[in-house]
Short mmCIF file of C-alpha atoms (C1' of nucleotides) in Angstrom, two decimals:
data_model
loop_
_atom_site.label_atom_id
_atom_site.label_comp_id
_atom_site.label_asym_id
_atom_site.label_seq_id
_atom_site.Cartn_x
_atom_site.Cartn_y
_atom_site.Cartn_z
CA MET X 1 8.94 -3.72 -85.77
CA PRO X 2 9.58 -0.42 -83.79
CA LYS X 3 6.56 0.36 -81.70
CA THR X 4 7.75 3.48 -80.23
CA LYS X 5 9.38 6.59 -81.28
CA TYR X 6 12.22 6.58 -79.42
CA ASP X 7 12.55 3.22 -80.60
CA THR X 8 12.65 4.25 -84.25
CA ILE X 9 15.14 6.71 -83.25
CA TYR X 10 17.36 4.39 -81.49
CA ARG X 11 17.50 1.53 -84.40
CA ASP X 12 17.75 4.54 -87.12
CA LEU X 13 20.60 5.64 -85.34
CA LYS X 14 22.23 2.31 -84.05
CA THR X 15 22.01 1.05 -87.51
CA LYS X 16 23.95 4.02 -88.92
CA ILE X 17 26.39 3.46 -86.43
CA GLU X 18 27.21 -0.36 -87.38
CA THR X 19 27.25 1.06 -91.30
CA GLY X 20 29.91 3.01 -90.54
CA ASP X 21 27.71 6.48 -91.00
CA TYR X 22 29.99 7.97 -88.18
CA GLU X 23 33.65 7.52 -88.08
CA TYR X 24 35.06 5.66 -84.66
CA GLN X 25 35.51 8.84 -82.14
CA ALA X 26 33.30 11.34 -84.07
CA LEU X 27 30.56 13.15 -82.70
CA LEU X 28 27.10 12.64 -83.83
CA PRO X 29 24.86 15.08 -84.69
CA SER X 30 24.20 17.29 -81.77
CA GLU X 31 20.72 16.58 -80.00
CA HIS X 32 18.82 20.13 -81.06
CA VAL X 33 19.67 18.93 -85.05
CA LEU X 34 18.30 15.17 -83.86
CA VAL X 35 15.00 16.98 -82.98
CA GLN X 36 14.81 18.40 -85.98
CA THR X 37 15.54 15.25 -87.92
CA TYR X 38 13.01 13.45 -86.60
CA ASP X 39 10.32 15.91 -85.57
CA CYS X 40 10.15 14.71 -81.56
CA SER X 41 11.21 16.09 -78.33
CA ARG X 42 14.68 16.65 -77.04
CA ASN X 43 13.59 13.99 -74.56
CA THR X 44 12.97 11.27 -76.71
CA VAL X 45 15.95 11.64 -78.72
CA ARG X 46 17.87 11.54 -75.30
CA ARG X 47 16.24 8.19 -74.62
CA ALA X 48 17.20 6.88 -77.67
CA ILE X 49 21.07 7.73 -76.89
CA SER X 50 20.86 6.89 -73.33
CA ARG X 51 19.62 3.30 -75.21
CA LEU X 52 23.10 3.44 -76.98
CA VAL X 53 25.01 4.26 -74.32
CA SER X 54 24.20 1.56 -72.50
CA ASP X 55 25.03 -0.76 -75.47
CA GLY X 56 28.22 0.38 -75.62
CA TYR X 57 27.71 2.13 -78.75
CA VAL X 58 28.44 5.83 -77.67
CA GLN X 59 29.39 7.71 -75.29
CA SER X 60 27.69 11.30 -74.07
CA VAL X 61 29.89 13.71 -72.90
CA GLN X 62 28.96 17.11 -71.48
CA GLY X 63 29.81 20.61 -73.68
CA LYS X 64 30.85 18.34 -76.48
CA GLY X 65 28.25 15.74 -78.08
CA VAL X 66 27.86 12.33 -78.35
CA ARG X 67 30.78 10.33 -79.31
CA ASN X 68 30.71 7.06 -81.43
CA ILE X 69 32.75 4.63 -79.78
CA PHE X 70 31.62 1.41 -81.45
CA GLN X 71 34.19 -0.85 -82.73
CA PRO X 72 33.29 -4.15 -84.84
CA VAL X 73 33.74 -7.03 -83.54
CA PRO X 74 35.14 -10.38 -84.68
CA GLN X 75 32.13 -12.33 -84.48
CA SER X 76 33.79 -15.84 -84.61
CA SER X 77 32.85 -18.41 -81.98
CA PHE X 78 29.88 -18.04 -80.52
CA THR X 79 28.84 -14.92 -78.85
CA MET X 80 26.27 -14.39 -76.06
CA GLY X 81 25.48 -11.19 -74.68
CA GLY X 82 21.51 -9.69 -74.23
CA ILE X 83 19.02 -12.33 -73.82
CA GLU X 84 18.66 -14.34 -76.71
CA SER X 85 17.52 -18.13 -77.67
CA PHE X 86 19.94 -20.66 -78.99
CA LYS X 87 18.17 -20.29 -82.04
CA GLU X 88 18.20 -16.90 -82.68
CA SER X 89 21.79 -16.73 -81.93
CA ALA X 90 22.88 -19.19 -84.29
CA LEU X 91 20.68 -17.22 -87.05
CA ARG X 92 22.64 -14.19 -86.01
CA ASN X 93 25.64 -15.68 -86.77
CA HIS X 94 24.37 -17.47 -90.30
CA GLN X 95 25.18 -20.96 -88.74
CA ASP X 96 23.08 -24.23 -88.54
CA GLY X 97 21.43 -24.62 -85.46
CA ARG X 98 19.80 -27.88 -83.68
CA THR X 99 18.82 -28.83 -80.84
CA ARG X 100 18.16 -32.31 -79.20
CA VAL X 101 16.10 -32.74 -75.90
CA ILE X 102 17.71 -35.88 -73.82
CA LEU X 103 15.39 -35.28 -71.24
CA PHE X 104 11.86 -33.69 -70.45
CA THR X 105 10.50 -34.67 -67.00
CA VAL X 106 8.02 -32.72 -64.59
CA LEU X 107 9.19 -32.88 -61.21
CA THR X 108 8.46 -30.53 -58.08
CA ALA X 109 10.13 -28.20 -56.58
CA ASP X 110 12.06 -29.72 -52.99
CA LYS X 111 14.18 -28.08 -50.66
CA LYS X 112 17.11 -28.68 -52.83
CA ILE X 113 15.97 -27.47 -55.66
CA SER X 114 14.01 -24.22 -54.63
CA ALA X 115 17.82 -23.66 -52.98
CA ARG X 116 19.27 -24.08 -55.77
CA THR X 117 16.77 -22.49 -58.40
CA GLY X 118 15.14 -19.66 -56.42
CA PHE X 119 11.59 -21.53 -56.91
CA PRO X 120 9.17 -21.38 -54.28
CA MET X 121 8.70 -24.94 -52.18
CA GLY X 122 6.60 -27.23 -54.07
CA THR X 123 6.18 -25.32 -57.31
CA GLN X 124 5.09 -27.40 -60.69
CA LEU X 125 8.28 -27.64 -62.58
CA PHE X 126 9.49 -28.88 -66.17
CA TYR X 127 12.97 -29.86 -66.10
CA ILE X 128 14.43 -30.81 -69.06
CA GLN X 129 18.04 -31.39 -70.35
CA ARG X 130 18.95 -30.21 -73.95
CA ILE X 131 21.78 -30.27 -76.21
CA HIS X 132 22.78 -27.48 -78.42
CA TYR X 133 24.54 -28.37 -81.76
CA LEU X 134 26.06 -25.51 -83.76
CA ASP X 135 27.43 -26.67 -87.53
CA GLY X 136 27.25 -30.23 -86.53
CA LYS X 137 29.15 -29.63 -82.84
CA ALA X 138 27.99 -30.42 -79.45
CA LEU X 139 28.37 -26.96 -77.66
CA ILE X 140 26.26 -26.61 -74.90
CA ILE X 141 24.69 -28.76 -72.78
CA ASN X 142 21.47 -26.83 -71.14
CA HIS X 143 19.48 -28.11 -67.66
CA ASN X 144 16.36 -25.76 -67.76
CA TYR X 145 13.67 -25.29 -64.88
CA PHE X 146 10.80 -23.97 -66.54
CA ARG X 147 7.29 -23.14 -64.19
CA TYR X 148 4.68 -25.33 -65.10
CA ASP X 149 1.69 -23.27 -64.19
CA ILE X 150 2.58 -20.44 -66.76
CA MET X 151 3.14 -23.08 -69.91
CA PRO X 152 1.37 -26.16 -69.09
CA GLY X 153 1.25 -26.69 -72.69
CA LEU X 154 4.50 -27.24 -73.16
CA THR X 155 6.14 -30.75 -74.92
CA ARG X 156 9.26 -32.23 -75.98
CA GLU X 157 8.57 -31.20 -79.50
CA ILE X 158 8.42 -27.63 -78.57
CA ALA X 159 11.84 -27.82 -76.23
CA GLU X 160 13.18 -29.65 -79.66
CA ASP X 161 12.48 -26.06 -81.20
CA SER X 162 12.71 -23.28 -79.34
CA VAL X 163 11.36 -22.42 -76.04
CA TYR X 164 10.94 -18.77 -76.22
CA GLU X 165 10.11 -18.77 -79.56
CA TYR X 166 6.79 -20.65 -78.34
CA LEU X 167 6.67 -18.37 -75.19
CA GLU X 168 6.61 -15.57 -77.22
CA GLN X 169 4.99 -16.05 -80.12
CA THR X 170 2.21 -18.82 -79.36
CA LEU X 171 1.82 -17.80 -75.08
CA HIS X 172 2.40 -13.82 -76.22
CA MET X 173 4.96 -13.81 -73.08
CA THR X 174 7.36 -11.11 -73.29
CA ILE X 175 10.70 -12.15 -71.86
CA VAL X 176 12.21 -9.00 -70.23
CA ASN X 177 14.80 -9.67 -67.13
CA SER X 178 17.48 -12.38 -66.53
CA LYS X 179 20.09 -12.56 -64.22
CA ARG X 180 23.25 -14.33 -64.74
CA ILE X 181 26.18 -15.67 -63.05
CA MET X 182 29.07 -17.26 -65.22
CA THR X 183 31.39 -19.39 -63.60
CA VAL X 184 34.34 -22.02 -64.71
CA GLU X 185 33.43 -25.57 -63.45
CA LYS X 186 35.02 -28.92 -64.00
CA VAL X 187 33.85 -31.51 -66.17
CA THR X 188 31.40 -34.21 -65.26
CA GLU X 189 30.96 -37.64 -66.79
CA ILE X 190 27.71 -36.46 -68.42
CA ASP X 191 28.90 -33.22 -70.21
CA GLU X 192 32.48 -35.40 -71.60
CA LYS X 193 29.13 -37.92 -73.03
CA TYR X 194 27.43 -35.70 -74.33
CA LEU X 195 29.89 -32.55 -75.57
CA GLU X 196 32.28 -35.48 -77.17
CA LEU X 197 35.04 -33.77 -74.88
CA ASN X 198 38.82 -35.27 -74.57
CA LEU X 199 39.65 -34.41 -71.62
CA ASP X 200 43.61 -33.96 -71.94
CA ASP X 201 42.18 -30.83 -73.82
CA TYR X 202 40.04 -28.63 -71.65
CA ASN X 203 38.89 -30.09 -68.44
CA CYS X 204 36.79 -27.06 -67.75
CA LEU X 205 33.47 -25.95 -68.77
CA ALA X 206 31.97 -22.12 -69.11
CA VAL X 207 28.69 -22.64 -66.79
CA VAL X 208 25.73 -19.85 -67.35
CA THR X 209 23.26 -19.73 -64.45
CA SER X 210 20.43 -17.89 -65.31
CA GLN X 211 17.15 -16.48 -63.69
CA THR X 212 14.46 -15.14 -66.23
CA TYR X 213 11.45 -12.96 -65.40
CA ASN X 214 8.69 -12.37 -67.83
CA SER X 215 6.74 -8.80 -67.86
CA GLY X 216 4.54 -9.68 -65.41
CA GLY X 217 7.88 -10.02 -63.00
CA VAL X 218 7.67 -13.56 -62.16
CA MET X 219 10.46 -15.83 -62.45
CA PHE X 220 9.80 -18.67 -64.90
CA GLU X 221 12.97 -20.17 -65.90
CA TYR X 222 16.17 -21.17 -64.07
CA THR X 223 18.79 -22.75 -66.50
CA GLN X 224 21.86 -23.99 -66.35
CA SER X 225 23.86 -23.37 -69.51
CA ARG X 226 26.95 -25.66 -69.90
CA HIS X 227 29.47 -24.26 -72.65
CA ARG X 228 32.55 -25.84 -74.29
CA PRO X 229 35.16 -23.32 -73.53
CA ASP X 230 36.55 -23.35 -77.08
CA TYR X 231 33.37 -21.91 -78.53
CA PHE X 232 32.47 -19.32 -75.78
CA ARG X 233 32.32 -16.00 -75.65
CA PHE X 234 30.32 -13.81 -73.54
CA GLN X 235 29.92 -9.81 -74.38
CA ASP X 236 29.08 -7.21 -71.73
CA ASN X 237 28.79 -3.29 -71.14
CA ALA X 238 29.47 -2.12 -67.82
CA THR X 239 29.12 1.55 -66.59
CA ARG X 240 30.44 2.77 -63.76
CA LYS X 241 28.29 4.54 -61.18
CA ILE X 242 29.42 7.50 -59.87
CA MET Z 1 28.06 11.21 -51.93
CA PRO Z 2 24.75 11.25 -54.00
CA LYS Z 3 25.60 14.26 -56.41
CA THR Z 4 21.74 14.83 -57.84
CA LYS Z 5 18.30 14.03 -56.66
CA TYR Z 6 17.94 11.11 -58.89
CA ASP Z 7 20.86 9.66 -57.58
CA THR Z 8 19.52 10.13 -53.87
CA ILE Z 9 16.48 8.55 -54.43
CA TYR Z 10 18.06 5.84 -56.65
CA ARG Z 11 20.33 5.11 -53.36
CA ASP Z 12 17.26 5.14 -50.66
CA LEU Z 13 15.11 2.72 -52.65
CA LYS Z 14 18.25 0.80 -53.31
CA THR Z 15 19.03 0.30 -49.80
CA LYS Z 16 15.52 0.34 -48.49
CA ILE Z 17 15.66 -2.82 -50.74
CA GLU Z 18 18.75 -4.43 -49.83
CA THR Z 19 18.13 -4.24 -46.27
CA GLY Z 20 14.51 -6.32 -46.59
CA ASP Z 21 12.25 -3.10 -46.54
CA TYR Z 22 10.20 -4.59 -49.18
CA GLU Z 23 9.13 -8.49 -49.62
CA TYR Z 24 10.56 -10.52 -52.94
CA GLN Z 25 7.71 -9.88 -55.10
CA ALA Z 26 6.10 -7.30 -53.32
CA LEU Z 27 5.30 -3.65 -54.91
CA LEU Z 28 7.30 -0.86 -54.54
CA PRO Z 29 4.83 2.44 -53.50
CA SER Z 30 3.47 3.79 -56.69
CA GLU Z 31 5.27 6.57 -58.47
CA HIS Z 32 2.92 9.07 -57.27
CA VAL Z 33 3.74 8.28 -53.57
CA LEU Z 34 7.19 8.60 -53.98
CA VAL Z 35 6.50 12.09 -55.88
CA GLN Z 36 5.53 12.88 -52.39
CA THR Z 37 7.51 11.27 -50.33
CA TYR Z 38 10.68 12.90 -52.15
CA ASP Z 39 9.05 15.98 -53.31
CA CYS Z 40 10.02 15.89 -56.94
CA SER Z 41 8.62 15.14 -60.22
CA ARG Z 42 7.57 12.01 -61.65
CA ASN Z 43 10.14 11.99 -63.98
CA THR Z 44 12.98 11.76 -61.24
CA VAL Z 45 11.40 8.83 -59.39
CA ARG Z 46 11.32 7.12 -63.22
CA ARG Z 47 14.72 7.67 -63.67
CA ALA Z 48 15.80 6.38 -60.17
CA ILE Z 49 13.55 3.06 -61.08
CA SER Z 50 15.00 2.61 -64.33
CA ARG Z 51 18.36 2.79 -63.02
CA LEU Z 52 17.35 -0.24 -60.39
CA VAL Z 53 15.55 -2.05 -63.36
CA SER Z 54 18.72 -2.37 -64.91
CA ASP Z 55 20.54 -3.32 -61.72
CA GLY Z 56 17.74 -6.09 -62.08
CA TYR Z 57 16.57 -5.05 -58.70
CA VAL Z 58 13.19 -4.92 -59.54
CA GLN Z 59 10.58 -4.98 -62.36
CA SER Z 60 7.75 -2.08 -63.79
CA VAL Z 61 4.79 -3.65 -64.69
CA GLN Z 62 2.56 -1.67 -66.44
CA GLY Z 63 -0.85 -1.11 -64.46
CA LYS Z 64 0.04 -2.76 -61.22
CA GLY Z 65 3.39 -1.18 -60.11
CA VAL Z 66 7.26 -1.81 -59.40
CA ARG Z 67 7.57 -4.80 -58.45
CA ASN Z 68 10.76 -6.24 -55.67
CA ILE Z 69 12.84 -9.02 -57.68
CA PHE Z 70 16.04 -8.50 -55.63
CA GLN Z 71 17.23 -11.77 -54.09
CA PRO Z 72 20.60 -11.61 -52.35
CA VAL Z 73 23.32 -13.55 -53.16
CA PRO Z 74 25.64 -15.83 -51.36
CA GLN Z 75 28.85 -13.85 -52.05
CA SER Z 76 31.51 -16.27 -51.42
CA SER Z 77 34.67 -16.07 -53.88
CA PHE Z 78 35.50 -13.04 -55.80
CA THR Z 79 32.09 -11.54 -57.46
CA MET Z 80 32.38 -9.08 -60.15
CA GLY Z 81 30.02 -7.37 -61.99
CA GLY Z 82 29.95 -3.63 -62.66
CA ILE Z 83 32.92 -1.63 -63.01
CA GLU Z 84 35.29 -2.13 -59.98
CA SER Z 85 39.19 -1.41 -59.20
CA PHE Z 86 40.39 -5.03 -57.60
CA LYS Z 87 40.93 -2.68 -54.41
CA GLU Z 88 37.22 -2.02 -53.92
CA SER Z 89 35.91 -5.78 -55.12
CA ALA Z 90 38.14 -6.72 -52.15
CA LEU Z 91 36.88 -4.27 -49.42
CA ARG Z 92 33.58 -4.91 -50.58
CA ASN Z 93 34.09 -8.69 -50.03
CA HIS Z 94 35.82 -7.75 -46.70
CA GLN Z 95 38.79 -9.07 -47.78
CA ASP Z 96 42.55 -8.30 -47.65
CA GLY Z 97 43.57 -7.42 -51.13
CA ARG Z 98 46.78 -6.81 -52.08
CA THR Z 99 49.16 -6.35 -55.33
CA ARG Z 100 52.30 -7.29 -56.90
CA VAL Z 101 54.05 -6.01 -59.67
CA ILE Z 102 56.04 -8.43 -61.41
CA LEU Z 103 56.49 -6.04 -64.78
CA PHE Z 104 56.54 -2.07 -65.38
CA THR Z 105 57.25 -1.01 -68.69
CA VAL Z 106 56.27 1.50 -71.24
CA LEU Z 107 56.48 0.52 -75.21
CA THR Z 108 54.75 1.85 -78.25
CA ALA Z 109 51.58 -0.10 -79.79
CA ASP Z 110 53.09 -1.59 -83.18
CA LYS Z 111 50.69 -3.09 -85.45
CA LYS Z 112 50.28 -6.78 -83.56
CA ILE Z 113 49.42 -4.19 -79.97
CA SER Z 114 47.22 -2.19 -82.03
CA ALA Z 115 45.26 -5.15 -83.46
CA ARG Z 116 44.91 -6.54 -80.12
CA THR Z 117 43.78 -3.66 -77.91
CA GLY Z 118 42.48 -1.42 -80.09
CA PHE Z 119 44.93 1.83 -79.68
CA PRO Z 120 46.21 3.56 -82.30
CA MET Z 121 48.96 2.35 -84.05
CA GLY Z 122 52.61 4.71 -82.25
CA THR Z 123 50.31 5.34 -79.05
CA GLN Z 124 52.59 5.18 -76.20
CA LEU Z 125 51.60 2.60 -73.43
CA PHE Z 126 52.16 1.81 -69.87
CA TYR Z 127 52.35 -2.19 -69.86
CA ILE Z 128 52.25 -3.88 -66.75
CA GLN Z 129 51.70 -7.18 -65.17
CA ARG Z 130 50.65 -7.44 -61.73
CA ILE Z 131 49.22 -10.46 -59.70
CA HIS Z 132 46.27 -9.90 -57.13
CA TYR Z 133 46.40 -11.68 -53.98
CA LEU Z 134 43.14 -12.00 -51.78
CA ASP Z 135 43.57 -13.30 -48.17
CA GLY Z 136 47.21 -14.39 -49.36
CA LYS Z 137 45.99 -16.68 -51.81
CA ALA Z 138 47.28 -15.62 -55.77
CA LEU Z 139 43.70 -15.05 -57.73
CA ILE Z 140 44.26 -13.21 -60.86
CA ILE Z 141 46.90 -12.29 -63.22
CA ASN Z 142 46.76 -8.90 -64.92
CA HIS Z 143 48.06 -7.85 -67.82
CA ASN Z 144 47.05 -3.77 -68.32
CA TYR Z 145 47.50 -1.38 -71.31
CA PHE Z 146 47.61 2.28 -70.16
CA ARG Z 147 47.73 5.40 -72.42
CA TYR Z 148 50.78 6.64 -71.22
CA ASP Z 149 49.84 10.59 -72.36
CA ILE Z 150 47.09 10.41 -70.07
CA MET Z 151 48.50 9.29 -66.90
CA PRO Z 152 52.23 10.10 -67.84
CA GLY Z 153 53.01 10.04 -63.35
CA LEU Z 154 51.83 6.70 -63.21
CA THR Z 155 54.69 4.91 -61.08
CA ARG Z 156 55.36 0.98 -59.63
CA GLU Z 157 54.39 2.28 -56.74
CA ILE Z 158 50.71 3.05 -57.44
CA ALA Z 159 50.53 0.27 -59.72
CA GLU Z 160 50.81 -1.71 -56.45
CA ASP Z 161 48.28 0.00 -54.71
CA SER Z 162 45.36 1.07 -56.97
CA VAL Z 163 45.71 2.71 -60.64
CA TYR Z 164 41.57 3.73 -60.28
CA GLU Z 165 42.04 5.40 -57.40
CA TYR Z 166 44.99 7.42 -58.83
CA LEU Z 167 43.21 8.14 -61.75
CA GLU Z 168 39.83 9.08 -60.03
CA GLN Z 169 40.94 10.92 -56.67
CA THR Z 170 44.40 12.18 -58.18
CA LEU Z 171 43.98 13.13 -61.70
CA HIS Z 172 40.37 13.52 -61.19
CA MET Z 173 39.42 11.04 -63.96
CA THR Z 174 35.98 9.62 -64.29
CA ILE Z 175 35.76 6.13 -65.71
CA VAL Z 176 32.51 5.66 -67.71
CA ASN Z 177 32.30 2.88 -69.75
CA SER Z 178 34.05 -0.89 -70.22
CA LYS Z 179 33.25 -3.18 -73.09
CA ARG Z 180 34.00 -6.48 -71.55
CA ILE Z 181 34.71 -10.23 -73.17
CA MET Z 182 34.65 -13.08 -71.10
CA THR Z 183 36.30 -16.29 -72.38
CA VAL Z 184 37.75 -19.29 -71.06
CA GLU Z 185 41.68 -20.47 -71.86
CA LYS Z 186 43.59 -22.86 -71.24
CA VAL Z 187 46.22 -22.51 -68.76
CA THR Z 188 50.04 -20.98 -69.52
CA GLU Z 189 53.36 -21.70 -68.26
CA ILE Z 190 53.43 -17.99 -66.34
CA ASP Z 191 49.47 -18.06 -65.37
CA GLU Z 192 50.68 -21.96 -63.61
CA LYS Z 193 54.26 -20.33 -62.35
CA TYR Z 194 52.20 -17.35 -60.46
CA LEU Z 195 49.13 -18.53 -59.60
CA GLU Z 196 50.68 -21.57 -58.23
CA LEU Z 197 48.45 -23.89 -60.36
CA ASN Z 198 48.19 -27.42 -60.19
CA LEU Z 199 47.52 -29.04 -64.06
CA ASP Z 200 45.74 -31.99 -62.88
CA ASP Z 201 42.77 -29.95 -61.11
CA TYR Z 202 42.23 -27.26 -63.21
CA ASN Z 203 43.69 -26.47 -66.64
CA CYS Z 204 41.77 -23.49 -68.12
CA LEU Z 205 41.35 -20.05 -66.29
CA ALA Z 206 38.47 -17.70 -67.08
CA VAL Z 207 39.88 -14.49 -68.80
CA VAL Z 208 38.20 -11.08 -68.75
CA THR Z 209 39.21 -8.51 -71.52
CA SER Z 210 38.56 -5.03 -71.27
CA GLN Z 211 38.33 -1.93 -73.02
CA THR Z 212 37.46 1.02 -70.88
CA TYR Z 213 36.84 4.71 -71.25
CA ASN Z 214 36.71 7.77 -69.23
CA SER Z 215 34.25 10.72 -69.70
CA GLY Z 216 36.15 12.31 -72.30
CA GLY Z 217 35.42 9.12 -74.51
CA VAL Z 218 38.70 7.94 -74.95
CA MET Z 219 39.89 4.68 -74.38
CA PHE Z 220 42.29 4.78 -72.05
CA GLU Z 221 43.15 1.10 -70.85
CA TYR Z 222 42.80 -2.48 -72.63
CA THR Z 223 43.53 -4.89 -69.74
CA GLN Z 224 43.54 -8.91 -69.88
CA SER Z 225 42.72 -10.37 -66.62
CA ARG Z 226 42.84 -13.81 -65.91
CA HIS Z 227 41.12 -15.44 -62.62
CA ARG Z 228 42.17 -18.69 -61.21
CA PRO Z 229 38.42 -20.88 -61.91
CA ASP Z 230 37.83 -21.84 -58.53
CA TYR Z 231 37.61 -18.46 -57.17
CA PHE Z 232 35.88 -16.50 -60.22
CA ARG Z 233 32.20 -15.45 -60.51
CA PHE Z 234 30.86 -12.88 -62.78
CA GLN Z 235 27.60 -11.32 -62.39
CA ASP Z 236 25.06 -9.81 -65.25
CA ASN Z 237 21.77 -8.43 -65.67
CA ALA Z 238 20.30 -8.34 -68.96
CA THR Z 239 17.41 -6.59 -70.14
CA ARG Z 240 15.24 -8.01 -73.46
CA LYS Z 241 14.82 -5.43 -75.95
CA ILE Z 242 11.63 -6.28 -77.85
"C1'" DG N 1 40.87 35.21 -68.10
"C1'" DC N 2 36.57 36.24 -69.94
"C1'" DC N 3 32.66 36.48 -72.69
"C1'" DG N 4 29.35 33.84 -75.17
"C1'" DA N 5 27.50 30.15 -78.36
"C1'" DT N 6 26.92 25.27 -78.15
"C1'" DT N 7 25.86 21.04 -76.15
"C1'" DT N 8 24.90 18.13 -72.66
"C1'" DG N 9 22.96 17.14 -67.61
"C1'" DT N 10 19.13 18.04 -64.09
"C1'" DC N 11 14.37 18.93 -63.09
"C1'" DC N 12 9.93 20.23 -63.32
"C1'" DG N 13 4.94 20.16 -65.46
"C1'" DT N 14 1.33 17.92 -68.28
"C1'" DA N 15 -1.24 15.49 -71.55
"C1'" DT N 16 -2.51 11.05 -73.64
"C1'" DG N 17 -2.52 6.06 -73.88
"C1'" DT N 18 -2.63 1.18 -72.00
"C1'" DA N 19 -2.86 -2.50 -68.81
"C1'" DT N 20 -4.21 -3.57 -64.57
"C1'" DC N 21 -8.11 -4.46 -61.14
"C1'" DC Q 1 -17.37 1.17 -66.39
"C1'" DG Q 2 -13.82 3.81 -63.39
"C1'" DA Q 3 -9.90 4.48 -60.45
"C1'" DT Q 4 -4.92 3.33 -60.21
"C1'" DA Q 5 -0.60 2.54 -62.09
"C1'" DC Q 6 3.10 2.51 -65.63
"C1'" DA Q 7 4.54 3.98 -70.78
"C1'" DT Q 8 5.39 7.54 -73.76
"C1'" DA Q 9 5.80 12.06 -75.55
"C1'" DC Q 10 6.19 17.38 -75.50
"C1'" DG Q 11 7.53 21.87 -74.00
"C1'" DG Q 12 10.17 24.75 -71.14
"C1'" DA Q 13 14.03 26.07 -67.43
"C1'" DC Q 14 18.23 26.82 -65.63
"C1'" DA Q 15 22.93 24.22 -64.80
"C1'" DA Q 16 27.48 22.87 -66.26
"C1'" DA Q 17 30.90 21.78 -69.22
"C1'" DT Q 18 33.21 22.76 -73.68
"C1'" DC Q 19 35.71 25.57 -77.11
"C1'" DG Q 20 36.61 29.60 -79.79
"C1'" DG Q 21 37.11 34.34 -79.75
#
DNA sequence: GCCGATTTGTCCGTATGTATC
DNA sequence: CGATACATACGGACAAATCGG
């Protein structure tokens, strides 16, 4: 549900672009027109447009207008982009997602863990290992570290479903920001075992490590996700700072 | 050079954060205070802050303030994030970057090329293959497609230095937007030859394909970059849309 | 090349809502 | 409850770029 006025405009324009109301390279209605259609101020229209720009949907050109540069991408394999739980991604891709928990423990961050994850020394953490399956195939092996004090009620059952759903719907926590680093690493024995890999094929994995912050500005999660390379695809949209 | 008022504020706050003027998790001065220090309107301060937010440097918390969540990252290997040329990245990492052109041709986009790159059929394109070396080591093999009509003066010599530098400084073109997709692919014979890889080690590469737009909103570049996995590192900052 | 209309970019001021303490 | 802080929204002014006449 859109909560604000600019969010309403943003979503409306976004679906219009996605459904092809504007052709590729065509100009959207001018800000002045949009102000009248949505009965709002110019600032509000501009906020909506600036979100579309950072989505890579449109491009503003001074003196001309706002150009549609949206091109639908073939959504094969497992595409990730924004902050999304595995369950949401599976749903979006209309596929059957399942999760298996292979380890569920609580530990305290020592020097080594603290250095790797960014949590302060002595922080109590859930350490969870999970395998994500899509249409019966093991795609991802996840190493999650969650702050214990923020979600003491976390259980193995929740981890088998969706931690994010629990955080948002039960704890009413909002996830805001996620810093991610992507690398390529050699397959380990654990990867090989749980992802059922054949080393003659790919001997590497796509590895995404992420630090995630909630709306209070505290980091509550550190995760390393190890992806089967043949089903991995990461999207991004960058803008050049002048 | 900062061109606008909010850019000045943005850069000033950014360097202050990077040099440790604010501690991790500490609050920045309130918007009201920043308005007075920079002698500007609140909107202008907010614009600067919102850029810091999308950089993953700070996090705004309603009713409390703006929290510093910047943590310096170990800048080993070849880190990429924003839109940056190889030459710029090499400079930023204080390393010696060199580029070798192994193919420099002009071709016309047929159906196959058009489908892969997103250029319209019949577009005249430069097709360039280049190897990027860092400190003498071959790290990246690039397949570049540039629109011929936008840069008819492009030469092999320019391609050996920096195409972006040429575009920006000589043609005064501004690069604005880049859509990128990252995947992991098997090493090909060409990769093996030019990147001097040993297949017993890694048999995969990190592959980044990008479509880049200029300030006019026209796509002028399609590039596939194939990176040695042991020197590849991609940074990203995502925000959750509620 | 100039001029004027259109369109986006920057900046300001203000009012009101909402969350935190 | 009040003070403080960020979030949303409105309106207006001027600059800069584009385009057609």
